[in-house]
Each structure stands twice: as C-alpha cells, then as structure tokens.
Short mmCIF file of C-alpha atoms and ligand atoms in Angstrom, two decimals:
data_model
loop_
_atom_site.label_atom_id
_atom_site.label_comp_id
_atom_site.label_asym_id
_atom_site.label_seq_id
_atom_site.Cartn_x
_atom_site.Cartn_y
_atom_site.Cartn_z
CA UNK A 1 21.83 25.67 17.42
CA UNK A 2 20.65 22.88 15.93
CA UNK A 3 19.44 19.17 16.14
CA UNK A 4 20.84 16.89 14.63
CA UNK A 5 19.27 13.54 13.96
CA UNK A 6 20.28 9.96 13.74
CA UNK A 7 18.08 7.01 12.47
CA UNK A 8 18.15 4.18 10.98
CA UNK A 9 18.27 3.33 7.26
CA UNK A 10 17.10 -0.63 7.09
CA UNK A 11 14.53 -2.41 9.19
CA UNK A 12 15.93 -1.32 12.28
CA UNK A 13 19.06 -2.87 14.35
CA UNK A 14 21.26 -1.32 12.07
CA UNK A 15 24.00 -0.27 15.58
CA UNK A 16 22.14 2.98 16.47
CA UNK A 17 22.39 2.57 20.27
CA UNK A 18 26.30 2.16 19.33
CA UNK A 19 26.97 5.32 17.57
CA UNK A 20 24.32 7.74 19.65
CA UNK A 21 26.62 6.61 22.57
CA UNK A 22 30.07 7.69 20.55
CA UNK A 23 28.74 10.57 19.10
CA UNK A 24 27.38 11.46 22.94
CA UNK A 25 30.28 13.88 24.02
CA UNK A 26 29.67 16.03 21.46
CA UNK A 27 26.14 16.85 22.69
CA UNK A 28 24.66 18.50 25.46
CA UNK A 29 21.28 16.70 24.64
CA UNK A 30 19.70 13.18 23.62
CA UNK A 31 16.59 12.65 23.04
CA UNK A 32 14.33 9.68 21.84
CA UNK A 33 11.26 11.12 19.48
CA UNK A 34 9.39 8.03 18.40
CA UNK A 35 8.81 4.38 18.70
CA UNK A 36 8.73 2.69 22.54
CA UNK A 37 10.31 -0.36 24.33
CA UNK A 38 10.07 -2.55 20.75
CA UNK A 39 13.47 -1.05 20.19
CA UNK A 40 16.25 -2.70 21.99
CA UNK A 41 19.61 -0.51 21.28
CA UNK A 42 23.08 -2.17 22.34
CA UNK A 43 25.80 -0.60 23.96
CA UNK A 44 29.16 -2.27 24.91
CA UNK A 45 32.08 -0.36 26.39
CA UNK A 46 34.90 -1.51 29.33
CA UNK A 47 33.99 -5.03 29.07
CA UNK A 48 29.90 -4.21 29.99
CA UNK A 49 27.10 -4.69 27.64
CA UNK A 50 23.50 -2.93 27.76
CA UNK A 51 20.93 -3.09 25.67
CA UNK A 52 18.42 0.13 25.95
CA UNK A 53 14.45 0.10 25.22
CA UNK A 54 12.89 3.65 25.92
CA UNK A 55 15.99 5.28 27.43
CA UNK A 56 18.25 7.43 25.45
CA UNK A 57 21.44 5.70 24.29
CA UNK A 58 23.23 8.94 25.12
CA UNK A 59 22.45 8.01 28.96
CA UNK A 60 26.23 6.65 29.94
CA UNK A 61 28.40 9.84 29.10
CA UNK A 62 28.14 11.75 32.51
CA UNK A 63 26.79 14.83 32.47
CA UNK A 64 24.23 14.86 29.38
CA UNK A 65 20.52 15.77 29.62
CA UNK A 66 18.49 12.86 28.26
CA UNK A 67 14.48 13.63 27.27
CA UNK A 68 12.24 10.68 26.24
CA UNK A 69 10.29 13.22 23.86
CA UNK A 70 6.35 13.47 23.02
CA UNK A 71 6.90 11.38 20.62
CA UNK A 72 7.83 8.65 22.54
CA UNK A 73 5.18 5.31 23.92
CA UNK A 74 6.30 4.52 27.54
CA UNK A 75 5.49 1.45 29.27
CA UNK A 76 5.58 2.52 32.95
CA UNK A 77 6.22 -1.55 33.62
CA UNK A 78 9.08 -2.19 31.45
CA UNK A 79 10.32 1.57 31.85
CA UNK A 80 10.85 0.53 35.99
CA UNK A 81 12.92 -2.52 34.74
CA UNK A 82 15.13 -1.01 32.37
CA UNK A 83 16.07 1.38 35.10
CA UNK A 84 16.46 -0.36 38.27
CA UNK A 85 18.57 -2.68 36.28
CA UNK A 86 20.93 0.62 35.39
CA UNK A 87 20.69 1.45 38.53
CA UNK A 88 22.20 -2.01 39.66
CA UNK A 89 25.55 -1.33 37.39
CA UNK A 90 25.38 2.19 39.41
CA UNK A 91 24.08 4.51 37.06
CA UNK A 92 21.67 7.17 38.53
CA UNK A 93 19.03 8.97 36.42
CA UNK A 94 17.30 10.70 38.16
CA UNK A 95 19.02 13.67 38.13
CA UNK A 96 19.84 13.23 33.56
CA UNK A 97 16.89 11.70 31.97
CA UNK A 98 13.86 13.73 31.55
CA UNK A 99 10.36 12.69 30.41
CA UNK A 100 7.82 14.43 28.36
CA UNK A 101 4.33 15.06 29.90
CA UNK A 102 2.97 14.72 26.28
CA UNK A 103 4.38 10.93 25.53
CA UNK A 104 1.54 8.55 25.42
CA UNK A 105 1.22 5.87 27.99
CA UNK A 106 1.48 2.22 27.21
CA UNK A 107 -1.80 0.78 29.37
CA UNK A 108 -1.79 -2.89 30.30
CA UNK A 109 -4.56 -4.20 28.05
CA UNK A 110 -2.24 -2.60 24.73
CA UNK A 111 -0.32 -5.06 24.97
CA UNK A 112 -3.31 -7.63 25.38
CA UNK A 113 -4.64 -5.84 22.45
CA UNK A 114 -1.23 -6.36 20.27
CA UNK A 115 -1.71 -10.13 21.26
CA UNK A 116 -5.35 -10.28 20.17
CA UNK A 117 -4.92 -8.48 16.84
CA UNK A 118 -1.69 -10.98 15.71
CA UNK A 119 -3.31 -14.12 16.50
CA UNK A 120 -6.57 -12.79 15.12
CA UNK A 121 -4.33 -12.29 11.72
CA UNK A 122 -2.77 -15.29 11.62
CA UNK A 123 -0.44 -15.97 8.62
CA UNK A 124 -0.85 -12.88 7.61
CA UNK A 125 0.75 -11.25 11.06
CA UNK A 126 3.53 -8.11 11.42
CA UNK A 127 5.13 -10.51 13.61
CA UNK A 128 5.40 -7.32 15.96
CA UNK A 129 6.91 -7.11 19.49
CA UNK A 130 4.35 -7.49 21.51
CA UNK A 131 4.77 -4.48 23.22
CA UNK A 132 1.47 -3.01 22.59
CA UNK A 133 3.19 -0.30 20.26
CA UNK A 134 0.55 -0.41 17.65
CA UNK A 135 -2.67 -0.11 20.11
CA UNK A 136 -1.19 2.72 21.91
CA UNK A 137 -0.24 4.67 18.64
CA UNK A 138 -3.73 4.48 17.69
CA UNK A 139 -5.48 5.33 20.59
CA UNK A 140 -3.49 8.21 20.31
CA UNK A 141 -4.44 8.73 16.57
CA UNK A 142 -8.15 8.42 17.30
CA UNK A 143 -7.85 11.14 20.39
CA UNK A 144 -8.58 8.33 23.43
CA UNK A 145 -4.70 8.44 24.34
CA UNK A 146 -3.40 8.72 27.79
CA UNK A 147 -0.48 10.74 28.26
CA UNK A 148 2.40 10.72 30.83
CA UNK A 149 1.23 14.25 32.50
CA UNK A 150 -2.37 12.25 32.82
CA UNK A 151 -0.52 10.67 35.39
CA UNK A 152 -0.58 13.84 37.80
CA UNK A 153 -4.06 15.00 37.36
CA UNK A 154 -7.41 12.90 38.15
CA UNK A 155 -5.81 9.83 36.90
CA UNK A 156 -7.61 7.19 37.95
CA UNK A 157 -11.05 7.66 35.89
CA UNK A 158 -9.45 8.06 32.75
CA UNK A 159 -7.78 5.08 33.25
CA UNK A 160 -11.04 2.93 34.36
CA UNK A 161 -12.31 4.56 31.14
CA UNK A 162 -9.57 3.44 28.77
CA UNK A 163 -9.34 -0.11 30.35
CA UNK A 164 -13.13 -0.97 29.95
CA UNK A 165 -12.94 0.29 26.25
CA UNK A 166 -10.03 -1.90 25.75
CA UNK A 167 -12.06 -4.88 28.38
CA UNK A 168 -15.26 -4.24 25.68
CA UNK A 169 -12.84 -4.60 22.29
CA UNK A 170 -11.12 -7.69 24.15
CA UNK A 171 -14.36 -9.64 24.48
CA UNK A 172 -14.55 -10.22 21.45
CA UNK A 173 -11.08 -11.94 21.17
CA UNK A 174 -10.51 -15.72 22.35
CA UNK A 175 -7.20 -13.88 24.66
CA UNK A 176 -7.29 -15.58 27.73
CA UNK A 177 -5.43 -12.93 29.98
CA UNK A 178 -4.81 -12.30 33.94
CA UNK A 179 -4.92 -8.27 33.98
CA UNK A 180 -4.92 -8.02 37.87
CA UNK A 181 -0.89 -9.28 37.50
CA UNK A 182 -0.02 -7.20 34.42
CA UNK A 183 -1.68 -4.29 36.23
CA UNK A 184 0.39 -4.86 39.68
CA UNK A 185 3.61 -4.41 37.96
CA UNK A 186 2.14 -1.44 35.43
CA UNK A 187 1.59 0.41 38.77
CA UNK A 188 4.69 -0.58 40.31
CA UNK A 189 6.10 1.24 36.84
CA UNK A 190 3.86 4.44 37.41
CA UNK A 191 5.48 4.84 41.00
CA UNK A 192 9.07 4.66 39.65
CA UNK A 193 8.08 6.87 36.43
CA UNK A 194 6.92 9.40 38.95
CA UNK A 195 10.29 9.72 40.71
CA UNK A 196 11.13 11.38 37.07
CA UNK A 197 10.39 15.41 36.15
CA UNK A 198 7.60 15.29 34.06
CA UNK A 199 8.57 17.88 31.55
CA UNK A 200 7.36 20.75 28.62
CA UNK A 201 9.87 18.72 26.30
CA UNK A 202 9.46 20.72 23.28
CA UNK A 203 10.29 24.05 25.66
CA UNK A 204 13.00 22.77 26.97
CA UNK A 205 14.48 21.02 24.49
CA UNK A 206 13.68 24.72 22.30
CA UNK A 207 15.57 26.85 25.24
CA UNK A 208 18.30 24.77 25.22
CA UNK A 209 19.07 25.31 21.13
CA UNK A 210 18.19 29.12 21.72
CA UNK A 211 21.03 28.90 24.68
CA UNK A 212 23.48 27.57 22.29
CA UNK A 213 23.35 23.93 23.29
CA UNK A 214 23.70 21.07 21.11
CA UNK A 215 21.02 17.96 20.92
CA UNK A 216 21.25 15.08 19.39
CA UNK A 217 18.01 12.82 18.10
CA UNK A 218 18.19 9.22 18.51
CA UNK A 219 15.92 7.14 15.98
CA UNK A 220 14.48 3.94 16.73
CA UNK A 221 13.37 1.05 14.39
CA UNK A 222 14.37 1.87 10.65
CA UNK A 223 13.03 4.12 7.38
CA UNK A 224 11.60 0.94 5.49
CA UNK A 225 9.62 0.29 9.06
CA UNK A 226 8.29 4.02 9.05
CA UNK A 227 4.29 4.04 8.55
CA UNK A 228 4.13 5.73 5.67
CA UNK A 229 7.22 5.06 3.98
CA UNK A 230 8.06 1.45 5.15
CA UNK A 231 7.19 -1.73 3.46
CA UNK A 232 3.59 -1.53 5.05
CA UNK A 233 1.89 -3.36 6.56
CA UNK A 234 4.41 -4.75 7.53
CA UNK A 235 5.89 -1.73 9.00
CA UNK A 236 5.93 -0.45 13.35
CA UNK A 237 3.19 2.57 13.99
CA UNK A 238 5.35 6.01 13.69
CA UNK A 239 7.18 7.93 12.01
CA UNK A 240 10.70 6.58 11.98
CA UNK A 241 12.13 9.00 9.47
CA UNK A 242 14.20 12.58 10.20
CA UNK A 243 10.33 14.04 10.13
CA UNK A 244 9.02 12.42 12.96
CA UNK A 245 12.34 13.95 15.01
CA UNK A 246 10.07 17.53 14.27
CA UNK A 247 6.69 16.01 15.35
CA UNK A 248 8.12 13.69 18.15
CA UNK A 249 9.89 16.75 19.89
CA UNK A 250 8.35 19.79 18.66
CA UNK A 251 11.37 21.32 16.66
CA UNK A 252 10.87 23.24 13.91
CA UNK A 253 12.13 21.65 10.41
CA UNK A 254 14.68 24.69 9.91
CA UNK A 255 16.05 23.43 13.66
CA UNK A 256 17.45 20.37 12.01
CA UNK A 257 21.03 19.86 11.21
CA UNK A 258 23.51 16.90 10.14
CA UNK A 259 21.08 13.39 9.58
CA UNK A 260 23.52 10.62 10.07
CA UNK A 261 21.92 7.84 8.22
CA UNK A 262 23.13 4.53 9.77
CA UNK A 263 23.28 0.88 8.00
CA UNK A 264 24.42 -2.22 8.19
CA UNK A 265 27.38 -3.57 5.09
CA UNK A 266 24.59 -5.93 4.51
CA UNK A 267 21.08 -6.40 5.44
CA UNK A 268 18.53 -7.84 8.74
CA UNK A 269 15.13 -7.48 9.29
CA UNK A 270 13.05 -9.65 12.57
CA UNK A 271 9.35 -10.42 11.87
CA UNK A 272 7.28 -10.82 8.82
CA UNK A 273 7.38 -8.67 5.73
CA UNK A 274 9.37 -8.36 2.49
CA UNK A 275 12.66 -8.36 2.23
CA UNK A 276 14.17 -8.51 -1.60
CA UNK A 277 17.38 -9.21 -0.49
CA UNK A 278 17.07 -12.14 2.09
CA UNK A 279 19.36 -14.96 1.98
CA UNK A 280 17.55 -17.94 3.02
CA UNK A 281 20.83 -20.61 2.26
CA UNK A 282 23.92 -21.03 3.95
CA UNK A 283 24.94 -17.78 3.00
CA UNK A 284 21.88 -16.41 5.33
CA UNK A 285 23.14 -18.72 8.24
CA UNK A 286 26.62 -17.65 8.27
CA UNK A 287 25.93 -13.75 8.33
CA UNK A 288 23.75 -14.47 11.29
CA UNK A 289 26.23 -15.92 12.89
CA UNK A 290 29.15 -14.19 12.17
CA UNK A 291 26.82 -10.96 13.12
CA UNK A 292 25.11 -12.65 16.23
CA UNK A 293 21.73 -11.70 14.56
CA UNK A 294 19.46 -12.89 17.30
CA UNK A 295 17.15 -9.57 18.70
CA UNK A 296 18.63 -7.55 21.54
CA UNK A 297 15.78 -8.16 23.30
CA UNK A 298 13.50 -11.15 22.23
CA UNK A 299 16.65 -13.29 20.82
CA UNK A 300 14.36 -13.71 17.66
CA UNK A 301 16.97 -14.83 14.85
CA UNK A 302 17.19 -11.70 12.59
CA UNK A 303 16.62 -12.38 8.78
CA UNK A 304 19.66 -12.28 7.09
CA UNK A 305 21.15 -10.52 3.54
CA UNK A 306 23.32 -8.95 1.04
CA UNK A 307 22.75 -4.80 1.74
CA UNK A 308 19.82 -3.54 -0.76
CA UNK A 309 21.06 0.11 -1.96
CA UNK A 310 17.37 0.51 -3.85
CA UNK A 311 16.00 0.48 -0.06
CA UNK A 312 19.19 2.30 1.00
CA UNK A 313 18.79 5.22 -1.55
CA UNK A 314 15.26 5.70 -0.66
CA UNK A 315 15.78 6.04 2.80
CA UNK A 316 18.49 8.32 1.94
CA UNK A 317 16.08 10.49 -0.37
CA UNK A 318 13.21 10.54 2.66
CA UNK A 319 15.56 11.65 5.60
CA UNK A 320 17.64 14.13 3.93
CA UNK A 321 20.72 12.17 4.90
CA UNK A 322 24.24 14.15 5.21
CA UNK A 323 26.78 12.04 6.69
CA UNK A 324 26.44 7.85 6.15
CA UNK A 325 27.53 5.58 9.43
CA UNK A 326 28.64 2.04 8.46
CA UNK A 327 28.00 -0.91 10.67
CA UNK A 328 29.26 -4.28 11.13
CA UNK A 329 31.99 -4.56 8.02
CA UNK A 330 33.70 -6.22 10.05
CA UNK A 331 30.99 -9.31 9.78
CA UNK A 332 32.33 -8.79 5.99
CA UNK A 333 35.67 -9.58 6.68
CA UNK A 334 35.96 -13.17 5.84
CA UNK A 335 34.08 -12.84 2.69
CA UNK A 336 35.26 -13.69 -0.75
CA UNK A 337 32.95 -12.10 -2.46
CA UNK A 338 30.54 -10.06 -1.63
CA UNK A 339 27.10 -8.58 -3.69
CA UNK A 340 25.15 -5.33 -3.15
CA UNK A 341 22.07 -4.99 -5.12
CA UNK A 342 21.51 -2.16 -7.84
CA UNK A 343 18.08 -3.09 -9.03
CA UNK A 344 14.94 -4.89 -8.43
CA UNK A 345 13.01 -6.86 -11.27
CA UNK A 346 9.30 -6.25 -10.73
CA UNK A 347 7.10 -8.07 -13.33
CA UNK A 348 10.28 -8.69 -15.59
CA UNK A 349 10.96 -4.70 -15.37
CA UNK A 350 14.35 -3.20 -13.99
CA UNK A 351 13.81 -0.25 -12.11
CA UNK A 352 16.08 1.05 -9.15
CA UNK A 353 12.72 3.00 -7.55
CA UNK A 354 10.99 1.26 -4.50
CA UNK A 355 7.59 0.06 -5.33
CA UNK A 356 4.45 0.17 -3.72
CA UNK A 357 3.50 -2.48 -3.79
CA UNK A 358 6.83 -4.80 -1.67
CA UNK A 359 4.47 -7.86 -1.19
CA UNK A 360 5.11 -8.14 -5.26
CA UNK A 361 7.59 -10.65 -6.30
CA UNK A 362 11.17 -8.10 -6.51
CA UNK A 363 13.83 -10.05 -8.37
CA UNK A 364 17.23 -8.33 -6.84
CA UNK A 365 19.55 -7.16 -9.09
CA UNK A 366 23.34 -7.67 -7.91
CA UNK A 367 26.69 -6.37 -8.65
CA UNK A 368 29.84 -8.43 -7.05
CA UNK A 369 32.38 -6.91 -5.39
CA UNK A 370 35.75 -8.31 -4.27
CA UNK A 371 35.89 -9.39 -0.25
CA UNK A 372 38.45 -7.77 1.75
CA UNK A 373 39.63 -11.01 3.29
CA UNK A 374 41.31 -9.41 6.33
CA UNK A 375 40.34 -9.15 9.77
CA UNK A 376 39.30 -5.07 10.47
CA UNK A 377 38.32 -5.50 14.13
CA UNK A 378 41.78 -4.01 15.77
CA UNK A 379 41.68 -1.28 13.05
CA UNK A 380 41.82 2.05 14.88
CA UNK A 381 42.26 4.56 11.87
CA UNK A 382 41.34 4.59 7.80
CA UNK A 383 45.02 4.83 7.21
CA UNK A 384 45.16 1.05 7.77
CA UNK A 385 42.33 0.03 5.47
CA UNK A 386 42.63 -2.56 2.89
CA UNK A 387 42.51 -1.48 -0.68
CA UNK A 388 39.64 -3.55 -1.43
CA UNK A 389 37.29 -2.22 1.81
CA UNK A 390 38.12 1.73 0.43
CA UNK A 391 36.62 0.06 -2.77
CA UNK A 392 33.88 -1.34 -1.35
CA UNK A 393 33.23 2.30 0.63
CA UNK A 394 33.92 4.53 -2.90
CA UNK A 395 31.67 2.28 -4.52
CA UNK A 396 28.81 2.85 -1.92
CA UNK A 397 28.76 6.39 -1.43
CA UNK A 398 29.38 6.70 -5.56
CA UNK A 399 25.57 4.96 -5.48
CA UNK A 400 24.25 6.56 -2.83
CA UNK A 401 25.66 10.16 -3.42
CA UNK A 402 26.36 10.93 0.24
CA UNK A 403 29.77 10.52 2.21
CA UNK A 404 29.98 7.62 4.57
CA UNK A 405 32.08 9.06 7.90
CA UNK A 406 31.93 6.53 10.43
CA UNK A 407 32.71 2.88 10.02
CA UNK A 408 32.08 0.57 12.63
CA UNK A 409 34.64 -2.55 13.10
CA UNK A 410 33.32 -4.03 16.11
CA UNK A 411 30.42 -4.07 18.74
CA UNK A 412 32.63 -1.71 21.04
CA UNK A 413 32.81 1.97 21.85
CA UNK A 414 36.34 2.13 20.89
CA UNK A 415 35.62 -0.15 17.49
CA UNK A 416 34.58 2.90 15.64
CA UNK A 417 36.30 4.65 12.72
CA UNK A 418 36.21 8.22 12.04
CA UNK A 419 37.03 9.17 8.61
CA UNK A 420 38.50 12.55 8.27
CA UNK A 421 39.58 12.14 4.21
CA UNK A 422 38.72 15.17 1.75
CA UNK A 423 34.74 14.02 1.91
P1 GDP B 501 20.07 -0.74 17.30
O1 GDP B 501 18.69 -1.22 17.63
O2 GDP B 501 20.12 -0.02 16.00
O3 GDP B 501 20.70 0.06 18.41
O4 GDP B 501 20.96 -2.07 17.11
P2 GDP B 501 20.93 -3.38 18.03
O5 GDP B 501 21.60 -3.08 19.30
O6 GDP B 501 19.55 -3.96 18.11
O7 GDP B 501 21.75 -4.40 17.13
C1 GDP B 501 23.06 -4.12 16.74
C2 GDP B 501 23.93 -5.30 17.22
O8 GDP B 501 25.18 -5.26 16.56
C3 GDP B 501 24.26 -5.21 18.71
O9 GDP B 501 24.39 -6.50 19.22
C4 GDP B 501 25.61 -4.48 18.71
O10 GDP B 501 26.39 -4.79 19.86
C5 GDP B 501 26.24 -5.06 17.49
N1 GDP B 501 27.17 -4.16 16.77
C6 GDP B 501 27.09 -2.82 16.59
N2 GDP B 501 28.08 -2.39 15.77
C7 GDP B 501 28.77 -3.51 15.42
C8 GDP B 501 29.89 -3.72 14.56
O11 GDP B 501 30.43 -2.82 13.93
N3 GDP B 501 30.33 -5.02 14.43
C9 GDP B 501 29.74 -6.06 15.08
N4 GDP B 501 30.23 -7.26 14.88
N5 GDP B 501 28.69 -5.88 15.90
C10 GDP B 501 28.21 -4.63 16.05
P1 IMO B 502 15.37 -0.92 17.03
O1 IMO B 502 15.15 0.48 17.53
C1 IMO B 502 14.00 -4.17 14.47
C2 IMO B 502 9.66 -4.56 13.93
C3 IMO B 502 8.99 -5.79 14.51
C4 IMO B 502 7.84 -5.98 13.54
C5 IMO B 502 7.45 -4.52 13.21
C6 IMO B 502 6.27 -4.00 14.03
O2 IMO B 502 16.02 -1.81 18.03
O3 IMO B 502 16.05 -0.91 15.71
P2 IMO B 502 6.00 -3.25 16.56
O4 IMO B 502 6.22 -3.98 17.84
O5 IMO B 502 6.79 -1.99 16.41
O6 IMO B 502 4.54 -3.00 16.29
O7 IMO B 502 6.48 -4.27 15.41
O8 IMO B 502 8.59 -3.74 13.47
N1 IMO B 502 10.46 -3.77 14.90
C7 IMO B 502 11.79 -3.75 14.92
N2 IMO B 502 12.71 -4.46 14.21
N3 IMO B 502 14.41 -3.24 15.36
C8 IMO B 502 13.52 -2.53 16.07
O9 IMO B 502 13.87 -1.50 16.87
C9 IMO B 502 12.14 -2.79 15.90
N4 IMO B 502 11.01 -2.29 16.44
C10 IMO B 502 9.99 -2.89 15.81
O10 IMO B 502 9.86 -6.90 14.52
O11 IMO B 502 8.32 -6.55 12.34
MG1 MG B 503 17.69 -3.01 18.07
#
C-alpha cells in the first residue's frame, strides 16, 4: 500500500487539520512527519472545536493508529497540555497515538534561544512562533540533537550537556530568563510523554503498508514556508513539502501515493516575509474578518489576500500534487468581484516563475473574475453550485493543471464537498 500525503500549498493555515480529519476513515494510519507545536490545526465537528499542535489531526475517528514520526520536534511541555486537555473532552490516547524514538526533543533553553535570536534581529525578524522550532532543527542538523528514545537511556547527562551549551550561547544574549520554571513544567511533559510507546516509526509505519494498511501523512506549515523552497528566510526550519513525508517517516519515495495539495480561495500568511499578493486596504480587513484570520494558537491577525496561482503552481510543481482541496470559498461568497493573480512583475518583467530572490519588489499580475454572490455554507453536494463558483473552479484547475476534489464551505466536518464529476 501506499502513503498518501497531504500538505499545505500557501504559508500554512490553509484548513489541513480540517480535511486530515474527513479524509480520516479512509485510513488506518496518520502520521505527522515534520514541523512541531508552531502548527496549530483546527478541527470543529458536533458543536466542539480543537485546535491540534503536535498531535495528528486524524486523532478523533476511533480506532486509527496515530504516529508523531522522526520527523517531528516535540515539546514534552506543551505535548502534556495538548493532551490532558483531550483528555478533559474524554478522548484517550494512550492506547492510538504513537511516538517515534527518533523525533528530536524540544529542550527548554530552544525556546530561550528562538527568543534571543528574534530580538537579536530586530526589524529584520521571521516573526516565528516562539516555539524554539528553529534551535531544535539545528541542533539536530549540526549532530548535538536530543531525541525522544534519549529519554530512556542515561538521560540526564546529555541533557546537563545540551543545556550548558545552550546556558554558554545564551550569555551572550541580553534574555533575561527563569529556566528553573520552564524546566519544572518541561519535566512534568517528559513524565506524561513517557506514558506513550516510544516507537521504530519507520518499521512500523513500513509493516503496516506491507500488511495492506492504508496511512495517511499530515503536513504542517505550507510549501512557500519549506526551507529550501519557501520564501527564505523568511521560511520555518523543515521540509514542508511531499519530500520531507519520505525523510520525516522513513518511506521510500515509490511508497507515496495521492498528494492532496490544500489552499485557501485566497491567500494568509502570520509573521514577516513577502507576500506579493497582500491586501493591506479594506479589502485586507474584510477577508480577515469574514475568514476569522487571527492564528489558531497565538490569535496573531493573519495577513490577508487575493490567492497567488504563481506561488500556487510552484507548490504544485515541488509536491507532485494529484488531487487539489479548496478551502474557505465560502469567505468568497459575498464578493463581487474577485482577482487571482497570473503573473508577477519583477524589475518591469512579466514572468509567471517564482523568483529567488521574494524580498524583490513583485508587482502582481491579476485577472478578475465574477463573485458568486450566494451564500455556499448549507451546500451539501456540487449539484447545487452556482454557475459562476464552477467558473471560478474550471478556471483554477485550467491554470494549475490538476483537478480540485474537495471544496470546503465551512469550518465543519460536515461543510465539505466531494466532487465526484468526470475529473
Ligand atoms: P491548518 O493549520 O492548515 O490546519 O489551518 P488552521 O486550523 O490554522 O486555520 C484554518 C481555519 O479556518 C480554522 O479556524 C478552521 O476552523 C477554519 N476553516 C477551515 N475550513 C474552512 C472553510 O471552508 N470555511 C471557513 N469559513 N473556515 C474554515
Ligand atoms: P500550520 O501547520 C502558519 C510561520 C511563522 C513564521 C515562520 C517561522 O498551522 O499551518 P517557526 O516558529 O516555524 O520558526 O516560524 O513560519 N509558521 C506558520 N504559519 N501556519 C503554521 O503552521 C506555521 N508554522 C510556522 O509564523 O513566519
Ligand atoms: Mg494552523
């Protein structure tokens, strides 16, 4: 069998907690393979709403196997809180979710770290998390890492190692920080973690395709936030793109199957960085709040703007994407008109090619489409879509080359269109 993957085409939020959940009962697997708690993926359903930071989306259909893969930064602290608060709404894990031995650890002083090296760029900064995301992917670039399965063997010294490294770099920081507090509840984490199976993820996760099983891969962040590929620096520290699903679980590339490519009708993106296609007028105001664009997580107000296809078709071309999900149309609905850009003007010249270099003035390039004007949310089938919406869709996957199947109407579980026509 094989696993298919689903990420994010934008910078990140595009609904991919949503979806993973829907798409859920047709797995026997989720797994996370990058990124850490700077993801915040919402899920509404019966009238509840949760928003998800490390643990698989695929979490509330009973009976799935969830693995937080190797892939994966784990905050032991923030891990505890996400699931005693599931367990308060009566959800138990302990007996679905599953945790590699090989995901890195999120230490205290990473986070310190992410704090020291924002303020220490000033205007320039990524206008990260916080989380400590970027200080624990490099540690475990540069080899000084400390895994999950460290946790079970002689612990203790190579964590008084790693925190007086960190301690030493710190010093030279004006961070004023109380570590013994941030430490308390780090270890708190560890002794809820440990209530977990630490597990040979890419083994399991390998003897369950061989024994016919089904897994699904649930991306965090977005492809123009991936390290490589993103609009760097401005970008999070892994590989968000369907790649990253092979290094962050240990499949092989011929193991992947469908990439659903998710995105939102139009465009958001929280912290610094370009973003060609930002609206910062009234148009900008009342997509975020028609779209209650405010983080998950942090309530930061999300950056607002018409959808970018140049950014879409790249991500497109880097993840190999099948099947196209579309988010949020129903933000759309009220909309007279509504653009999608084509192009970007670098320099005076029209290209529809990503640049390097994103920090360059991009002029976008637009082409108007008609608004829908009709309220989508009740919709329950593509038999009842306007004339103008199929428009909007033919004239989106006629860019992008690749069939959009899902459309999303609403925030809920049951807002979600399946589109069976002769794609
Ligand atoms: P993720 O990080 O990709 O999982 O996305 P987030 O959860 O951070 O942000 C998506 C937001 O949009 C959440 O608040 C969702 O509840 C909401 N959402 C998802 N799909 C839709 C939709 O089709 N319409 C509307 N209005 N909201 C949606
Ligand atoms: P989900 O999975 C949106 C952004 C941060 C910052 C940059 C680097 O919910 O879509 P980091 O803390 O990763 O070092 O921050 O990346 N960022 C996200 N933006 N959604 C996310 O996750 C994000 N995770 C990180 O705002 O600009
Ligand atoms: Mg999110």
């Amino acid at each position: 069998m094989k696993v298919d993957v689903l990420l994010g085409l934008q910078w990140g939020d595009e609904g991919k907690g949503k979806v993973v959940d829907v798409l859920t009962p047709n797995y026997d697997v989720v797994t996370r393979f990058q990124g850490g708690p700077n993801a915040g993926h919402t899920l509404e359903f019966e009238g509840q709403k949760y928003v998800l930071r490390s643990i698989p989306s695929g979490i509330f259909q009973g009976g799935k196997v969830n693995v937080i893969g190797n892939g994966v930064v784990l905050d032991p602290a923030l891990f505890r809180q996400e699931v005693e608060a599931l367990e308060a709404s009566g959800h138990n894990l302990t007996e679905r979710l599953y945790i590699s031995k090989k995901a890195h650890l999120i230490l205290p002083t990473h986070r310190l770290l992410d704090a020291a090296y924002e303020s220490a760029k000033g205007s320039s900064k990524i206008g990260t998390t916080g989380k400590g995301i970027g200080p624990t992917y490099t540690d475990k670039i540069s080899r000084n890492g400390l895994r999950v399965g460290d946790l079970l063997c002689n612990f203790e010294a190579k964590y008084k190692a790693a925190i007086d490294r960190h301690k030493e770099i710190l010093s030279h920081y004006n961070l004023q920080y109380d570590l013994a507090s941030i430490e308390k509840e780090w270890f708190a984490g560890v002794e809820k973690l440990k209530q977990f199976q630490f597990i040979d993820s890419e083994f399991v996760i390998n003897d369950l395709l061989a024994n016919g099983k089904n897994v699904l891969a649930e991306g965090a962040q977005g492809t123009m936030l991936d390290i490589d590929f993103g609009s760097y620096p401005f970008v999070t520290s892994s590989n968000t793109i369907c790649a990253g699903a092979c290094t962050g679980l240990g499949v092989a590339p011929r193991r992947i199957g469908e990439v659903y490519g998710i995105f939102k009708a139009y465009c958001t993106r929280v912290g610094s960085g370009p973003f060609p296609t930002e609206l910062m007028d009234e148009m900008g105001d009342k997509l975020r709040n028609l779209g209650h664009e405010f983080g998950s997580v942090t309530g930061r107000p999300r950056r607002c703007g018409w959808v970018d296809l140049v950014a879409l078709k790249y991500a497109v071309m880097l993840n190999g994407v099948s099947q196209l999900i579309m988010m949020k149309s129903d933000v759309l609905d009220g909309f007279d008109k509504i653009k999608a850009c084509v192009a970007y003007k670098v320099n005076g010249e029209e290209t529809d090619e990503f640049p390097f270099d994103v920090t360059e003035k991009i002029e976008p390039v637009y082409q108007e489409l008609d608004g829908w004007k009709c309220d989508m949310t009740s919709m329950k089938s593509e038999d009842e879509f306007p004339e103008k919406f199929n428009a909007y869709l033919d004239f989106l996957e006629d860019y992008l080359e690749v069939p959009i199947k899902i459309v999303s109407v609403g925030p809920d579980r049951a807002q979600t269109i399946i589109r069976y026509a002769n794609k």
